[in-house]
């Protein structure tokens, strides 16, 4: 029997039971089976099987289902399909689910059972003619608050890593499960203390609470842990039995009923009306602490997470701290990849979908070619938007499969009929349909912020664009994002166009796709796309597009020998109102694509489609093979100044930034959220390089100035490596762009100046080539630049990527005959590596720029001069992210 132990907080949503009619022979048979099971009536049970089911098979079924002390067995038919080989209406293949419960414990079992009318038989003579072995979900428990035996506490401590709850004086109640004590309710006068071991996390805590260590009073708390951890978590010496007091018992019950359903709670829908819980695995821990000052705070230690310690506030869904425990860090090292958590790879996605953008609905079928990466695999966990209903899952190898929906986690759990070994392959076909809202542009998207509140009313009048991308979970996918090739065949109503990930191909019917019936059954128009170059995710956008421009961008002269792509098929699809923007946008895109290809020596994808949509604010989003560019219809009336990503002198910024994501973010991905700057910082820097090429040094320096200004003003909000969490504690999205985009870009520019152009661009090419179609981390980038330069760059990256300090530099200049003597002093406690431009202006008005690398606490340098010097300026180009003061 294959067993799955559900980990973490999950909610099972089972498929709706099939409504059988009163006289349905199958329903009748299953009801008889249900009655026999609940009466533990073995002869009655056995009489329901035909001769093709062997006695050992029946005994096994009885052994699994007839548990001692069972109080109830609930039986549900989950799927019913005509039985192969039987005349129509004479046989069915069922998937049946059993919920077997004792007073305190339960399990779910699932099996396939074939039923058939015996030759010449009547309605009540149907029998089970085949059964498969059962798969089960174990470990469901009822929790009981022990109000009969309260304990008086004095200075009781309940602790986990970096976290202590101290109940100075009060009452403690055990939370019992069949297997032991799994939690506590604390009522009284207490104090919570949280002291993260990691500097960046102390910084976030400081932004949240004003202190590096959070110490705050509480009066009520709810705690969960594994029964085996009780003595490690709780200092029992300070507990003594005390008689129950009604008022305190009532409070404890309130806490229990309010807090216990929030975690480790399984919603079983029609299987059981009761509340069932999972036990936290050993080492895991959860505390809901009702603090007066900060509302309820949730501390958790969850070993399945790559970063297993967290502090969270449910009220506004704010992550305050998130980091690896000491044990986790020791096990996996400082750097990690989300890939470490993956159980399988999807090698190829093949998706056929019919989309109605007006109703925002999708009917789809996805075929996933899967290779097992774990040692063994018994269940496949897929991510899929919970608004979408799965109507069936089959595998080409094993036929119809059993599955469970897990609500609130956007997941589908597929039970495999047998244990698969590492490196074996399986192909799943998933049918699904439902309503799914269009995605907004924010993750991996630049979108400026507006201070003008009226813009939201304007948006309503715009032609809608239905975007399904990396966050929509619009197709079943690997929970750990992963590179894969893909085919999309998308049907849309007449009058609509579709832009998607992949090279547009003519829907021909031949080729890889065999899933033809969904779109073939539709009127409207079908678009087909094939991605032979691996992608991180597949995306589509549907709107009233028309194709305005098509061209071939020749990049054959700048790609490295052996590159797969020597031309990029460029197309522009535009909504009617922005059609006049198509030609100038195509011109810019062509220029930008050529320029970036020349910088990297490669173009990752053979086609690029710009999808131009109208909007109140400028912005964009760039999955592989295409980019959505938002064009404000009335740019002059909208104020988006005051945003880190608003560059007045560089109107092509959005196209330039988005197209750079084809190389950075798409072709080269990031290993986890800490590495997001490899996507955004690089896209921002490439946009700046294009600004310099297209508009000259002045525009470039304008951008550097803005990078520096935002980097300095927001650096104290956290290091670049904090990724998406930047600005979360203070709810300011500008912080993310200021640090990840702008400081990230400025750091690359400083690195370039320290290493020199040749080494820098060779390092960039090396990094790209090493990591193309894979995820990357900062350490990969560092290694690439170290190999190219022969220099150790640990300190550079440590300070700029993982640190929050901004160097403060005191300098002096002394003008002597034939030279200017400069002295620089780093005032902070840390020494940074940074290049500083000294601009010497001669009496004639001529200027000379000299770069001085500061790599020690004090640097002195004599700059030779050829004429009388009128003025010496430091960091006039804003290229150094530092604060300067003249001595
Ligand atoms: Zn971006």
Coordinates of N, CA, C and O and ligand atoms in Angstrom, one line a residue, residues 442-446 620-622 657-658 661 664 679-681 683-684 741, ligand 1:
X442 N 3.3 42.6 -11.6 CA 4.2 43.1 -10.6 C 5.5 42.3 -10.3 O 6.6 42.8 -10.4
X443 N 5.4 41.0 -10.2 CA 6.6 40.2 -10.0 C 7.3 40.2 -11.4 O 6.7 40.0 -12.4
X444 N 8.6 40.4 -11.4 CA 9.4 40.4 -12.6 C 8.8 41.4 -13.6 O 8.9 41.3 -14.8
X445 N 8.2 42.4 -13.0 CA 7.6 43.4 -13.9 C 8.0 44.8 -13.3 O 8.2 45.0 -12.1
X446 N 8.2 45.7 -14.2 CA 8.4 47.1 -13.7 C 7.1 47.8 -13.9 O 6.5 47.7 -14.9
X620 N 5.7 47.1 -17.6 CA 5.9 45.9 -18.5 C 6.1 44.6 -17.8 O 6.2 44.6 -16.5
X621 N 6.1 43.5 -18.5 CA 6.3 42.2 -18.0 C 6.9 41.4 -19.1 O 6.5 41.5 -20.2
X622 N 7.9 40.6 -18.7 CA 8.7 39.9 -19.8 C 8.9 38.4 -19.5 O 9.9 38.1 -18.9
X657 N 14.4 47.7 -20.4 CA 14.4 46.9 -19.2 C 13.8 45.5 -19.5 O 14.4 44.4 -19.1
X658 N 12.6 45.5 -20.1 CA 11.9 44.2 -20.3 C 12.6 43.3 -21.2 O 12.7 42.1 -21.0
X661 N 15.3 41.2 -19.8 CA 14.9 40.0 -19.0 C 15.0 38.7 -19.8 O 15.0 37.6 -19.3
X664 N 18.4 38.0 -18.7 CA 18.6 38.0 -17.3 C 17.2 37.8 -16.6 O 16.3 38.7 -16.7
X679 N 18.3 39.0 -11.8 CA 17.3 39.4 -12.9 C 17.1 40.9 -13.0 O 17.3 41.5 -14.0
X680 N 16.7 41.5 -11.9 CA 16.3 42.9 -11.9 C 17.5 43.9 -12.0 O 17.4 44.9 -12.7
X681 N 18.5 43.6 -11.2 CA 19.7 44.5 -11.2 C 20.3 44.5 -12.6 O 20.7 45.5 -13.2
X683 N 18.8 43.6 -15.5 CA 17.9 44.2 -16.5 C 18.0 45.7 -16.4 O 18.1 46.4 -17.4
X684 N 18.1 46.2 -15.2 CA 18.3 47.7 -15.0 C 19.6 48.2 -15.5 O 19.6 49.2 -16.2
X741 N 16.6 46.8 -8.0 CA 16.9 47.3 -9.3 C 18.1 48.2 -9.3 O 19.0 48.1 -10.0
Ligands
LIG1 ZN1 12.3 43.7 -14.3

